[in-house]
Coordinates of C-alpha atoms in Angstrom, one line a residue:
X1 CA -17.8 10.9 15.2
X2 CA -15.6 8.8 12.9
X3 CA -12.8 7.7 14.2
X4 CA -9.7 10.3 13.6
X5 CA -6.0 10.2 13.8
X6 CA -5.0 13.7 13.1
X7 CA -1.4 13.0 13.3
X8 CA -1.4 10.6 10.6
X9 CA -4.3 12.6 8.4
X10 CA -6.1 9.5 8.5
X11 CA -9.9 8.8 9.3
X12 CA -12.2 5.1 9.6
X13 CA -16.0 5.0 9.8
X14 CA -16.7 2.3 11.7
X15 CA -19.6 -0.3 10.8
X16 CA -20.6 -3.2 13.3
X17 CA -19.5 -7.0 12.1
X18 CA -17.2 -6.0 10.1
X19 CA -14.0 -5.7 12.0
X20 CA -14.8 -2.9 13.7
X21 CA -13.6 -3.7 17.3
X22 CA -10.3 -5.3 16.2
X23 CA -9.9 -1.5 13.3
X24 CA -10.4 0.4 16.6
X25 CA -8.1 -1.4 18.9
X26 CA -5.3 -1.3 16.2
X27 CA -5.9 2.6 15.7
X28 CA -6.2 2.9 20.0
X29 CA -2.6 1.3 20.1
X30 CA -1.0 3.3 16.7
X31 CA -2.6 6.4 18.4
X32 CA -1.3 5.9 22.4
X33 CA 1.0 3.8 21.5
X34 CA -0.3 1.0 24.0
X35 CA -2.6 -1.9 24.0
X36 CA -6.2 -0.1 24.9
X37 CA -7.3 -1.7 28.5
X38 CA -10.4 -0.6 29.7
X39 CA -11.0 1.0 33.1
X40 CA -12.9 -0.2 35.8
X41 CA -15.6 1.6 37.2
X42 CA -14.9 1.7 41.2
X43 CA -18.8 2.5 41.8
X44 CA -20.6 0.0 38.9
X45 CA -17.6 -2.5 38.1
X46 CA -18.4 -1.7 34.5
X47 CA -15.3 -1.8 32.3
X48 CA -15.0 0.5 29.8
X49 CA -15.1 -0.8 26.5
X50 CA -13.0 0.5 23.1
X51 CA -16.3 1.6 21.7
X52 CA -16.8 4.1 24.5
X53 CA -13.6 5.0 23.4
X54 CA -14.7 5.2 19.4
X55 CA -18.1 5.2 18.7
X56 CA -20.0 3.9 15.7
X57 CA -22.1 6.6 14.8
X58 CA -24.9 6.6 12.0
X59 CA -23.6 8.1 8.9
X60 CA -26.6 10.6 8.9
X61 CA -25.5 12.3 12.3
X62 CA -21.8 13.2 10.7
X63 CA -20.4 16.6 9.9
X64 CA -18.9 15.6 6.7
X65 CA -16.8 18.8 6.5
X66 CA -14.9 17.5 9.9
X67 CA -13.5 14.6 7.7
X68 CA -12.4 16.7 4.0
X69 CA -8.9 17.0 4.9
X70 CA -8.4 13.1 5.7
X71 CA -7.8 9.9 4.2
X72 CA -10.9 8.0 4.6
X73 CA -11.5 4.3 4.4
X74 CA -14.1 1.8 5.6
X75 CA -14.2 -1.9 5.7
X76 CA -17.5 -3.9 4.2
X77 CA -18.6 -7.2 4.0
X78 CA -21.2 -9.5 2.0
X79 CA -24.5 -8.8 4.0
X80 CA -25.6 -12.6 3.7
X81 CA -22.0 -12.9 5.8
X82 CA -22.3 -9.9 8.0
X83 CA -25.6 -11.5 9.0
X84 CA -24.5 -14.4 9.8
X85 CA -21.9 -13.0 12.4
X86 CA -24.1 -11.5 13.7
X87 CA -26.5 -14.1 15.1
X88 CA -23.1 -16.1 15.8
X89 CA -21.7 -13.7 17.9
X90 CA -24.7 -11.4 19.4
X91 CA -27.7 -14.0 19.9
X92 CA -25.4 -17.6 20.1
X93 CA -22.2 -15.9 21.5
X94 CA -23.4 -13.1 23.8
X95 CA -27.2 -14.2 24.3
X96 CA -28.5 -10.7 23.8
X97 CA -31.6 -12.9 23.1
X98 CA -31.8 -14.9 26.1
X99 CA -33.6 -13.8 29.5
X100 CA -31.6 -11.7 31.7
X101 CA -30.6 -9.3 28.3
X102 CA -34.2 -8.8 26.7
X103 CA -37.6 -8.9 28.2
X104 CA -39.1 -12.2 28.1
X105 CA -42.9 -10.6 28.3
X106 CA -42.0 -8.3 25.3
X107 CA -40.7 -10.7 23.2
X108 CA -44.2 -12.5 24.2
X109 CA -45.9 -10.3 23.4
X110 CA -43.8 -9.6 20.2
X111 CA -44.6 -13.4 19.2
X112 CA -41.4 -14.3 18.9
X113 CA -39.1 -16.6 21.2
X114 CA -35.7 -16.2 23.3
X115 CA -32.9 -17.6 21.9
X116 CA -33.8 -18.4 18.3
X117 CA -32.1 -20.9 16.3
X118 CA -30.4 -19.1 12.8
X119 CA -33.5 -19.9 10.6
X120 CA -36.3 -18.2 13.4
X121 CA -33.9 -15.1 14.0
X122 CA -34.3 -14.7 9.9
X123 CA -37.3 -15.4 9.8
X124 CA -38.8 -12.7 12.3
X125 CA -35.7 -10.4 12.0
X126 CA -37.8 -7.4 12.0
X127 CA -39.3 -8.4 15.6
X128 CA -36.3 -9.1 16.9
X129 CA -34.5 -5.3 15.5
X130 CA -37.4 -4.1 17.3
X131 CA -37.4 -5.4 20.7
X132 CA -33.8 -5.7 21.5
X133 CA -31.4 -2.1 20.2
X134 CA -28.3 -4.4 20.0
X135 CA -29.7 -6.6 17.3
X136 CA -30.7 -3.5 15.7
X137 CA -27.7 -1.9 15.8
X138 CA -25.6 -5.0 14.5
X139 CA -27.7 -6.1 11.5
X140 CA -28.6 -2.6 10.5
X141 CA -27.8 -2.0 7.0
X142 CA -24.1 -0.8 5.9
X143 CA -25.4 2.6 4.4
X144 CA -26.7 3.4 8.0
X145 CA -22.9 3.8 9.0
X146 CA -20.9 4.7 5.7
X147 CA -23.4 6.1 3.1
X148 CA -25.2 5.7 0.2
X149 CA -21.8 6.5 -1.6
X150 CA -19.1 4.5 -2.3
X151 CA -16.8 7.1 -4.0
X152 CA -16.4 9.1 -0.5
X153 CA -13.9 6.8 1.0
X154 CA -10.2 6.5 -0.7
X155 CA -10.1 3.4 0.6
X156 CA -12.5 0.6 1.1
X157 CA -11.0 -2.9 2.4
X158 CA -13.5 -6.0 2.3
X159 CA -13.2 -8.5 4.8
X160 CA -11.2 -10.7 2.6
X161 CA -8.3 -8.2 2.4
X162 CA -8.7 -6.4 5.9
X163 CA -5.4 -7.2 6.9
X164 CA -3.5 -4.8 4.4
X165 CA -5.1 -2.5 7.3
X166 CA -2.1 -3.4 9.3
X167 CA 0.4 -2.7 6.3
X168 CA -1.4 0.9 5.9
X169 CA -0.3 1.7 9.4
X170 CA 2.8 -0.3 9.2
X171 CA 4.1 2.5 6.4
X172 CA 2.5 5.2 8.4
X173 CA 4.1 4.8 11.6
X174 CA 7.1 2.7 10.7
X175 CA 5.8 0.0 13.6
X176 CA 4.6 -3.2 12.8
X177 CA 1.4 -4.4 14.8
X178 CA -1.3 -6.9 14.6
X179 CA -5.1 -6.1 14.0
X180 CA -5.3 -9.2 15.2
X181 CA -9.7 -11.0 15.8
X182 CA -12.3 -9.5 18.6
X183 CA -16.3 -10.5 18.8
X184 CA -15.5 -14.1 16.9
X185 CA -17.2 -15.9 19.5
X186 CA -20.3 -18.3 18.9
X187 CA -20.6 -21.4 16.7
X188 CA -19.5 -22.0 13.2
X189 CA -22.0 -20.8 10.7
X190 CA -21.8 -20.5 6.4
X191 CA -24.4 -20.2 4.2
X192 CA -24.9 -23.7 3.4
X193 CA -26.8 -23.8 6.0
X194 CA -29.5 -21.9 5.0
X195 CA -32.1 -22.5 2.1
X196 CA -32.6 -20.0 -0.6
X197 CA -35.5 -18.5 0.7
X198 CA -34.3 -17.1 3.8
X199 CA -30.7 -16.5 1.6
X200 CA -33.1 -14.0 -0.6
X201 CA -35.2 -12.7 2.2
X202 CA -31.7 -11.5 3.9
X203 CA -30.5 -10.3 0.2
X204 CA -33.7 -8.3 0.4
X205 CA -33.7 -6.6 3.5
X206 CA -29.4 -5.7 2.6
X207 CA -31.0 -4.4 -1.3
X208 CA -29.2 -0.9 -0.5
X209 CA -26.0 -2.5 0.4
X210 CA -25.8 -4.4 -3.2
X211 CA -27.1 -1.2 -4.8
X212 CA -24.3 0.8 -3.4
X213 CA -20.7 -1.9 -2.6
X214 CA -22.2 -4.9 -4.8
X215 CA -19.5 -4.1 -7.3
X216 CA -17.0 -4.7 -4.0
X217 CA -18.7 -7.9 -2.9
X218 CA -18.4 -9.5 -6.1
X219 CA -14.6 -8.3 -6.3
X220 CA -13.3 -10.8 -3.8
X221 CA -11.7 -7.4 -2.2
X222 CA -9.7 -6.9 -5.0
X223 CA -11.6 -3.6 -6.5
X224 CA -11.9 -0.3 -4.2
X225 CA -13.7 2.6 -5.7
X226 CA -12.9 5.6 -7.2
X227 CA -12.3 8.7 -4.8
X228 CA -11.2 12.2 -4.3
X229 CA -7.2 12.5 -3.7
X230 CA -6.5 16.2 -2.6
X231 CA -5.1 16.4 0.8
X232 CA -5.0 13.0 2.4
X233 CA -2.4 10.5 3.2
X234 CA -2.0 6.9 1.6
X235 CA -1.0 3.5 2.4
X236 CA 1.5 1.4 0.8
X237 CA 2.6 -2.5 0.5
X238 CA 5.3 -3.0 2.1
X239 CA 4.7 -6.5 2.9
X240 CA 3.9 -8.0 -0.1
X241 CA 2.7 -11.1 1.1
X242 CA 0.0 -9.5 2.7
X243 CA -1.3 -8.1 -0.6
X244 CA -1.5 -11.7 -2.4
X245 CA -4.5 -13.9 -2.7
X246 CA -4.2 -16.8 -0.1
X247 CA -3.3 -20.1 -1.3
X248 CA -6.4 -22.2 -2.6
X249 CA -5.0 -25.7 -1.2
X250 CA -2.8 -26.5 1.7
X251 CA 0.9 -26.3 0.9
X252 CA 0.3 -24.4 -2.1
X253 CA 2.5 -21.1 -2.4
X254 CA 0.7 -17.9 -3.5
X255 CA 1.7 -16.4 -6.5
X256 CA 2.9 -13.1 -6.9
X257 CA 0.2 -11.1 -8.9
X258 CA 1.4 -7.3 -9.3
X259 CA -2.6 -6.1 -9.4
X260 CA -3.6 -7.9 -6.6
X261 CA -0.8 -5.2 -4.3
X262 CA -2.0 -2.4 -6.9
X263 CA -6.1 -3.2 -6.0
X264 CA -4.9 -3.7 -2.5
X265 CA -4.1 -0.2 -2.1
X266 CA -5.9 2.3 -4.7
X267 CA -8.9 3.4 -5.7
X268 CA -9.2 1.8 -9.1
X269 CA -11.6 2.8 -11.7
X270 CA -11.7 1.5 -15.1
X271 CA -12.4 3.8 -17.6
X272 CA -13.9 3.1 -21.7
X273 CA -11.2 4.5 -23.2
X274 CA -8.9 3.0 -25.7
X275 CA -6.6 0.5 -24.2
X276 CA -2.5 1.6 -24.5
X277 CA 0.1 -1.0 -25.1
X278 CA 1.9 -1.4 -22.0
X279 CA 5.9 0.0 -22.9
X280 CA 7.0 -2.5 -20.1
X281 CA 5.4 -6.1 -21.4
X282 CA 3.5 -4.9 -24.9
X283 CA 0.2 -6.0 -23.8
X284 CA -3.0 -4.0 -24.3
X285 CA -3.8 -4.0 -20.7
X286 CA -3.8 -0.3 -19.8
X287 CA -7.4 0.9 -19.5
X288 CA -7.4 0.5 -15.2
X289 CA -6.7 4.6 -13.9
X290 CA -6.2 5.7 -10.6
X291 CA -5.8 9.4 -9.1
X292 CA -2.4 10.6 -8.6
X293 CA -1.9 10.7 -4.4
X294 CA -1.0 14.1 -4.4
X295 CA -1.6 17.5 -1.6
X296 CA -0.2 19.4 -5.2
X297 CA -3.2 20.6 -6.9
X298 CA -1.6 20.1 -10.6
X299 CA -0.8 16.6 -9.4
X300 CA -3.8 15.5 -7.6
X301 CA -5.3 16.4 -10.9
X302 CA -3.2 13.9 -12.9
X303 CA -4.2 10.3 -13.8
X304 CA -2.1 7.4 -13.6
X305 CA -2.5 4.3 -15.9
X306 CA -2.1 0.9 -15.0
X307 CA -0.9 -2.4 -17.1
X308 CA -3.5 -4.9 -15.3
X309 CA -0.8 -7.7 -16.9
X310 CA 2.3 -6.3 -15.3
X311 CA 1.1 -4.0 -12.7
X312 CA 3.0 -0.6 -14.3
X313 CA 1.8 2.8 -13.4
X314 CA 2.6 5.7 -15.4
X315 CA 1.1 8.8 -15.6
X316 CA 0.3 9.5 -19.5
X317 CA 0.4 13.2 -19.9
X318 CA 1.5 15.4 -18.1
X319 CA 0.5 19.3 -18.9
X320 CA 3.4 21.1 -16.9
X321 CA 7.3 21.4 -16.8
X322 CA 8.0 18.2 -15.7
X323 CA 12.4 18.9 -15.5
X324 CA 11.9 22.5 -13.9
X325 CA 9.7 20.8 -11.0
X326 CA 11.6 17.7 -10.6
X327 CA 15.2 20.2 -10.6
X328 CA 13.2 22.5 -8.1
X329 CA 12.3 19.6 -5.7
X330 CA 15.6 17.9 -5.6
X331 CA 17.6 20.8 -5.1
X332 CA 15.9 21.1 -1.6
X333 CA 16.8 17.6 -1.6
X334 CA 20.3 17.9 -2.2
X335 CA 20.7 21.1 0.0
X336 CA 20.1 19.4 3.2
X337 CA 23.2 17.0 2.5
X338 CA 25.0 20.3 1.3
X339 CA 24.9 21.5 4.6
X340 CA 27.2 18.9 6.4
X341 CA 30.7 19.6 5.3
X342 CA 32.2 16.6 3.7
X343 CA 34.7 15.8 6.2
X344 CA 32.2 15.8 8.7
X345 CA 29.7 14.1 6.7
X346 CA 32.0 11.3 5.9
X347 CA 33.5 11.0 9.3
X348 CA 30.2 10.1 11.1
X349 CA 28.7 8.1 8.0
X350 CA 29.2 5.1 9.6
X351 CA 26.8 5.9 12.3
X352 CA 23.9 7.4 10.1
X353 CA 20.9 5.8 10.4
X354 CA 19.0 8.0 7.5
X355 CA 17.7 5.9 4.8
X356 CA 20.7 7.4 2.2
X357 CA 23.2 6.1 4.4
X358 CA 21.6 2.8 5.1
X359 CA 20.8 2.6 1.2
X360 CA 24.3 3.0 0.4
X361 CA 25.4 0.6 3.1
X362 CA 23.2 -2.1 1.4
X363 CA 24.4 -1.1 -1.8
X364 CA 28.0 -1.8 -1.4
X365 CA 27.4 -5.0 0.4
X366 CA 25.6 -6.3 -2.9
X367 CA 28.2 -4.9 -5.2
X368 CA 31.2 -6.9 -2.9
X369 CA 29.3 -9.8 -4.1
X370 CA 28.4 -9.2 -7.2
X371 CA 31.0 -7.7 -8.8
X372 CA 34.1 -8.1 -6.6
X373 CA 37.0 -5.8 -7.5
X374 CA 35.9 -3.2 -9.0
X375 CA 38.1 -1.1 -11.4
X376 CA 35.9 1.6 -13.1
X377 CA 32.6 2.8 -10.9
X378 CA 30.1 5.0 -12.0
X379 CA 27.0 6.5 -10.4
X380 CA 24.4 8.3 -11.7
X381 CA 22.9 11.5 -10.2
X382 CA 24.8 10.1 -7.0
X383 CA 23.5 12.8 -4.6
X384 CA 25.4 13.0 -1.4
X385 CA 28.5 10.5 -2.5
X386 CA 27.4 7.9 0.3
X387 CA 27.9 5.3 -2.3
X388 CA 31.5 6.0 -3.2
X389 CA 32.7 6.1 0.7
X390 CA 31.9 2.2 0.8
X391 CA 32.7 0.7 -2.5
X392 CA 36.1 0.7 -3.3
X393 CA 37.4 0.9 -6.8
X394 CA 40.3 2.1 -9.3
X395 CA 38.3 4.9 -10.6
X396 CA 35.2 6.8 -9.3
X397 CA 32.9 8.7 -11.5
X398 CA 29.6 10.4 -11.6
X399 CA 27.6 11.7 -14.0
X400 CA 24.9 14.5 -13.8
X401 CA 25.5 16.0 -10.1
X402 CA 24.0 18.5 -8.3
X403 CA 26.0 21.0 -7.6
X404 CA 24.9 21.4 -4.3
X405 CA 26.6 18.0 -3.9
X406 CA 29.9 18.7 -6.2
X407 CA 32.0 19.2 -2.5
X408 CA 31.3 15.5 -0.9
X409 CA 32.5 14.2 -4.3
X410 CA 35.4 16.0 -4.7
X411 CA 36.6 15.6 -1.1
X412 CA 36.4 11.7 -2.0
X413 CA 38.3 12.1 -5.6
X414 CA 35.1 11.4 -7.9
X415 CA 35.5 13.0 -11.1
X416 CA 32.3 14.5 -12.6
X417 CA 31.0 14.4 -16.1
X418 CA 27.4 14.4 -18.2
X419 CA 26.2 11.0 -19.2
X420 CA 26.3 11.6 -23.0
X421 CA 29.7 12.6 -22.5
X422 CA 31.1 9.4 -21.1
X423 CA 32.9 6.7 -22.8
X424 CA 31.0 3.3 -24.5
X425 CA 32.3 0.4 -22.5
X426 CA 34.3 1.5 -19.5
X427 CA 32.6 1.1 -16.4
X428 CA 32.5 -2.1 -14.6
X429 CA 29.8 -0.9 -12.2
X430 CA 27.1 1.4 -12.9
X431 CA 24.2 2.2 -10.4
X432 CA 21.1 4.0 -11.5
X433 CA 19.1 4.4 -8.1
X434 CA 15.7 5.9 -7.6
X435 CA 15.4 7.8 -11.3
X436 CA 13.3 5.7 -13.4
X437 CA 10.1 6.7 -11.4
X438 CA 10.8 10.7 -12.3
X439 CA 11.7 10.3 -15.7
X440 CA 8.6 10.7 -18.4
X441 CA 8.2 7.2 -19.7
X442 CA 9.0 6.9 -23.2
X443 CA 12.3 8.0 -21.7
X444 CA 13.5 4.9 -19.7
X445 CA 14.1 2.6 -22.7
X446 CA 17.0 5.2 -24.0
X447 CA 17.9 5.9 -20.4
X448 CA 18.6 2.0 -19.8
X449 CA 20.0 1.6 -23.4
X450 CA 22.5 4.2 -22.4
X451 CA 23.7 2.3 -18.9
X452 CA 24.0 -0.5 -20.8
X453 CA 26.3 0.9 -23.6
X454 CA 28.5 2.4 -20.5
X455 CA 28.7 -1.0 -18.8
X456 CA 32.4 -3.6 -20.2
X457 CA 31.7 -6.8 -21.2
X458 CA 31.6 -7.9 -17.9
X459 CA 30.1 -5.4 -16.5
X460 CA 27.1 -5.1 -14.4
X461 CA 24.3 -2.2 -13.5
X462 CA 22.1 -1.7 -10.2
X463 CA 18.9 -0.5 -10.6
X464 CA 16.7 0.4 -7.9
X465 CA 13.2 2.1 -8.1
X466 CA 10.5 2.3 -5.4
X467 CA 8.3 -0.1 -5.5
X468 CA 4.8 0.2 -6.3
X469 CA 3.7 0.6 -2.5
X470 CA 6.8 1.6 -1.2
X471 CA 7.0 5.8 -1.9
X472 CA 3.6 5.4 -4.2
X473 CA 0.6 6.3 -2.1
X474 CA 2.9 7.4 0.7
X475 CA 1.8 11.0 1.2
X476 CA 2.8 12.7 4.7
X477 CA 0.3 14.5 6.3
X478 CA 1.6 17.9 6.5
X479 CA 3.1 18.7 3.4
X480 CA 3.3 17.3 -0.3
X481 CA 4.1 13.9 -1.1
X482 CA 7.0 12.1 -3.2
X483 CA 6.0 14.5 -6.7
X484 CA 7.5 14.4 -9.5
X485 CA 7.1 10.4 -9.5
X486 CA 5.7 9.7 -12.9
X487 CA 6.7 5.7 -13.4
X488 CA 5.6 2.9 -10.9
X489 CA 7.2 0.2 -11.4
X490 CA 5.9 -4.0 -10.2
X491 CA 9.2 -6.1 -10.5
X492 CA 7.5 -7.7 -13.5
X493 CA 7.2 -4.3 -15.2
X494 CA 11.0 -3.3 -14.4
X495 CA 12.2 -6.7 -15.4
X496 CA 10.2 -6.0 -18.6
X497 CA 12.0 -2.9 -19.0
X498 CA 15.4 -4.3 -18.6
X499 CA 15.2 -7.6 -20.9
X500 CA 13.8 -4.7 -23.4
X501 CA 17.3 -3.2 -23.7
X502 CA 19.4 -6.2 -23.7
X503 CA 20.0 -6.6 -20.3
X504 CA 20.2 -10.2 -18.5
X505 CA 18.8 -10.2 -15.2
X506 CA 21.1 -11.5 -12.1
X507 CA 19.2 -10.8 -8.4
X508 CA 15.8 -9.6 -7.9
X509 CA 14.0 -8.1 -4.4
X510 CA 11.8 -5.9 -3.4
X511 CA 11.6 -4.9 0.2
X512 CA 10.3 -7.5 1.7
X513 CA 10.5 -10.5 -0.9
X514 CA 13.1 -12.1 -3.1
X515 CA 13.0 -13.4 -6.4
X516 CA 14.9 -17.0 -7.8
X517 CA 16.6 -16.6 -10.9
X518 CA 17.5 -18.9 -13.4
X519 CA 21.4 -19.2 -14.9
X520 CA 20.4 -17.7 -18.2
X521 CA 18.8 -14.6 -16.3
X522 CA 14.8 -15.4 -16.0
X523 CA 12.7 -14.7 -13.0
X524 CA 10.3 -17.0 -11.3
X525 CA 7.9 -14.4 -10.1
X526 CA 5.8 -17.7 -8.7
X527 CA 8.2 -18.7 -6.7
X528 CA 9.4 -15.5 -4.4
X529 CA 10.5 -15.8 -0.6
X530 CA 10.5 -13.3 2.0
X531 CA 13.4 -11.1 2.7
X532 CA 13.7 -10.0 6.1
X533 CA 15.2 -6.8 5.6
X534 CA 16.2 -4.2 7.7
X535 CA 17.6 -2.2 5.0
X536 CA 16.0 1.1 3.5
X537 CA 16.3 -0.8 -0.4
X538 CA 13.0 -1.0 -2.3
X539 CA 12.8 -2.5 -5.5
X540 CA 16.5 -3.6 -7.0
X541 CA 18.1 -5.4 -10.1
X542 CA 21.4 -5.8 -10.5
X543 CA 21.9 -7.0 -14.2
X544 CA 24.5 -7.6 -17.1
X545 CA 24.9 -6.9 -21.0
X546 CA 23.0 -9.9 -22.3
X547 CA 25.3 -11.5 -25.3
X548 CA 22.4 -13.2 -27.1
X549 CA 20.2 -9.9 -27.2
X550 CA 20.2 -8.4 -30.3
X551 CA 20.9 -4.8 -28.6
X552 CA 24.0 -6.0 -27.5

């Protein structure tokens, strides 16, 4: 069978010469939480191997229905490549052709001869499938092991991008390991050095693999198909570095390109319709869709466009009560604070490791920086009042609580209010976390317009959204996922936002990278360096009135 984790609702079908050993001892170790070491036989002295452990079975001898409820991914690889590796590896490496693994007399008789130079193994491939089952296994055709196909898997990685494999189980589990190389033994090989005859002749015998991944292949592992999305479980970038395209020269830096995480990660399809102006950068880059990664039927049904300049994600329509779900959802949210009393709550706070707490913690250590005293402080929708218990101020406020939350606030002297209702220029601090990406989008320019008018001259206003592969794509595998999210933001696409309502832009991260910015408040997206952060932050701006916009 295909190789299952049930835990994590996630499933691989393995191929040969295409990272298959290396997929199945990362998935051993997420699984068992060890290294896989194989056991000895006392008797034989045999060892057993990981694909004793997870087999590669043909694609024809699987129970489909088995796999329905799971993610499903698969790694490919150009066949002129794949076969390459494998005479490296299996014939030069691990002499499956040599006397002592194959019969000498049948390959006599076969007309062919023991270990054949790349050009001969080509050039009598079909003998040498036929005499010796581990050559046939390992140059069989992809199809054999993942299907004629390609929109059955959620996921499909190319060899080029198979180490986002490790950031897919990385969000999963919360533990960072290495995929790390197996079976690269054997000597170097490329396709220079073979003529175009024998290139064709392999292109030939490979003509269902073009047929069915050639749009992948020619992708450089950028573009993954279009799949189902009900009831599965999806990845996310974390690591952002991961998800770029490696430098060209030595010494160069990679540049951060918002579509390259995006293709990284979903299922793209793009669809004839008419392009949309992005909202977040105005170009007329939004004709890529995606499925919304959803176990909610009426969201799994929704479609989510993407800018293919700035990397935003929106959904477009949505054809249900957006505010009654999002109210529903959050107070189940806000009830599980609710049920700590306040002075309890508060008392232990320091020692909370949820990701609220450590938010807030993070927070407050940016604001002391940023904005040093602090007379005024607003927060909106602030949830359980974390926020509030490490930022001192004059004044605390917060606008549109739940009222499940009203008693932390009040035990901490934070007066309440609507955000329409508040006063033009008073607040020296305003933070706005984690509701752009619930909002319906032709609602986040007024929504930002609004913090701004709230904010003093001097004034400044933390935004934070998730990123686009932090909570995106992150469905657990028991229940629903991170509904109502309707906004996806890339840090270009939030920073397009924000210069949109007059704002100046001071620090930018996300998780795990960090942005320079220039003195009059412009981002070098080119130029970003990794955070190592243990905090629970995701995307984050903190920004000011901007005195030469026009909306200030």
């Amino acid at each position: 069978m295909a190789v299952v984790l049930k835990d994590l609702g996630v499933c691989y079908f393995p191929a040969p010469k295409v990272a298959n050993t290396s997929i199945k001892h990362l998935m051993y170790e997420v699984e068992h939480g060890h290294s896989f070491v194989g056991e000895k036989d006392e008797v034989t002295g045999a060892v057993r191997h990981i694909h004793k452990e997870f087999s590669t079975p043909l694609f024809k001898e699987l129970d489909l229905s088995e796999y329905d409820p799971f993610l499903r991914f698969a790694v490919i690889r150009d066949p002129v490549e794949r076969m390459l590796s494998a005479w490296r590896n299996r014939v030069a490496h691990h002499g499956e052709l040599s006397e002592g693994k194959v019969s000498v007399e049948k390959l006599t008789e076969a007309g062919v001869i023991e270990n054949p130079d790349l050009e001969t193994f080509i050039d009598n491939l079909d003998t040498y499938r036929r005499v010796k089952g581990s050559i046939h296994t390992h140059t069989a055709p992809l199809v054999d092991f993942l299907g004629k196909d390609s929109t059955y898997y959620h996921l499909i990685f190319t060899m080029e991008n198979s180490h986002l494999i490790e950031e897919l189980f990385y969000v999963m589990t919360g533990v960072r390991r290495s995929m790390g190389r197996s079976q690269t033994g054997g000597p170097k090989v490329s396709t220079q050095d073979l003529d175009a005859g024998r290139i064709e002749k392999i292109k030939e015998f490979y003509a269902e693999d073009y047929e069915v991944f050639g749009h992948l292949f020619a992708s450089d592992g950028a573009g993954v198909p279009h799949g189902n999305y009900k009831a599965r479980t999806t990845p996310s970038p974390k690591s952002l570095p991961k998800a770029q395209k490696k430098p060209e020269k030595k010494g160069e830096k990679a540049k951060f390109r918002p579509m390259d995480v995006v293709a990284g990660y979903l299922p793209i399809t793009k669809e004839n319709t008419p392009e949309i102006q992005c909202p977040a950068c105005g170009q007329k880059n939004c004709h890529v869709q995606v499925q919304y990664p959803s176990r909610v039927d009426k969201w799994a049904a929704l479609r989510v466009m993407i800018c293919e300049n700035c990397g935003l994600g929106f959904v477009p329509e949505i054809p249900f009560d957006l505010e009654a779900y999002r109210r529903q959802k959050s107070q189940r949210v806000q009830k599980r604070a609710a049920n700590v009393p306040p002075e309890k709550y508060f008392e232990t706070i320091d020692r909370d490791q949820s990701r609220i707490a450590r938010r807030a913690r993070t927070h407050a250590s940016l604001l002391k920086k940023w904005a040093g005293n602090i007379g005024n402080f607003l927060e909106i929708n602030p949830r359980s009042g974390a926020l509030y218990h490490y930022v001192p101020s004059a004044s605390k406020w917060a606008a549109d609580v739940d009222e499940a939350c009203a008693p932390h606030l009040d035990h901490l002297g934070v007066k309440r209010s609507t955000l329409m209702s508040l006063p033009h220029g008073t607040y020296d601090v305003v933070v706005a976390a984690h509701l752009l990406q619930e909002m319906p989008l032709d609602q986040v320019p007024g929504f930002l317009d609004r913090c701004r008018d709230l904010l003093t001259p001097e004034g400044l206003l933390l935004v934070e959204v998730p990123e686009w592969g932090s909570l995106h794509n992150r469905v657990p595998p028991k229940h629903g996922g991170y509904e109502p999210h309707t906004n996806f933001f890339s840090p270009q696409a939030l920073v397009g936002f924000l210069e949109t309502a007059g704002l100046k832009i001071h620090y930018l991260q996300t998780r795990d990278k960090l942005f320079p910015v220039s003195p009059d408040g412009k981002v070098d997206f080119e130029q970003c360096t990794d955070r190592n952060a243990k905090d629970a932050t995701h995307l984050l701006a903190i920004v000011s009135t901007n005195p030469s916009s026009s909306k200030t």
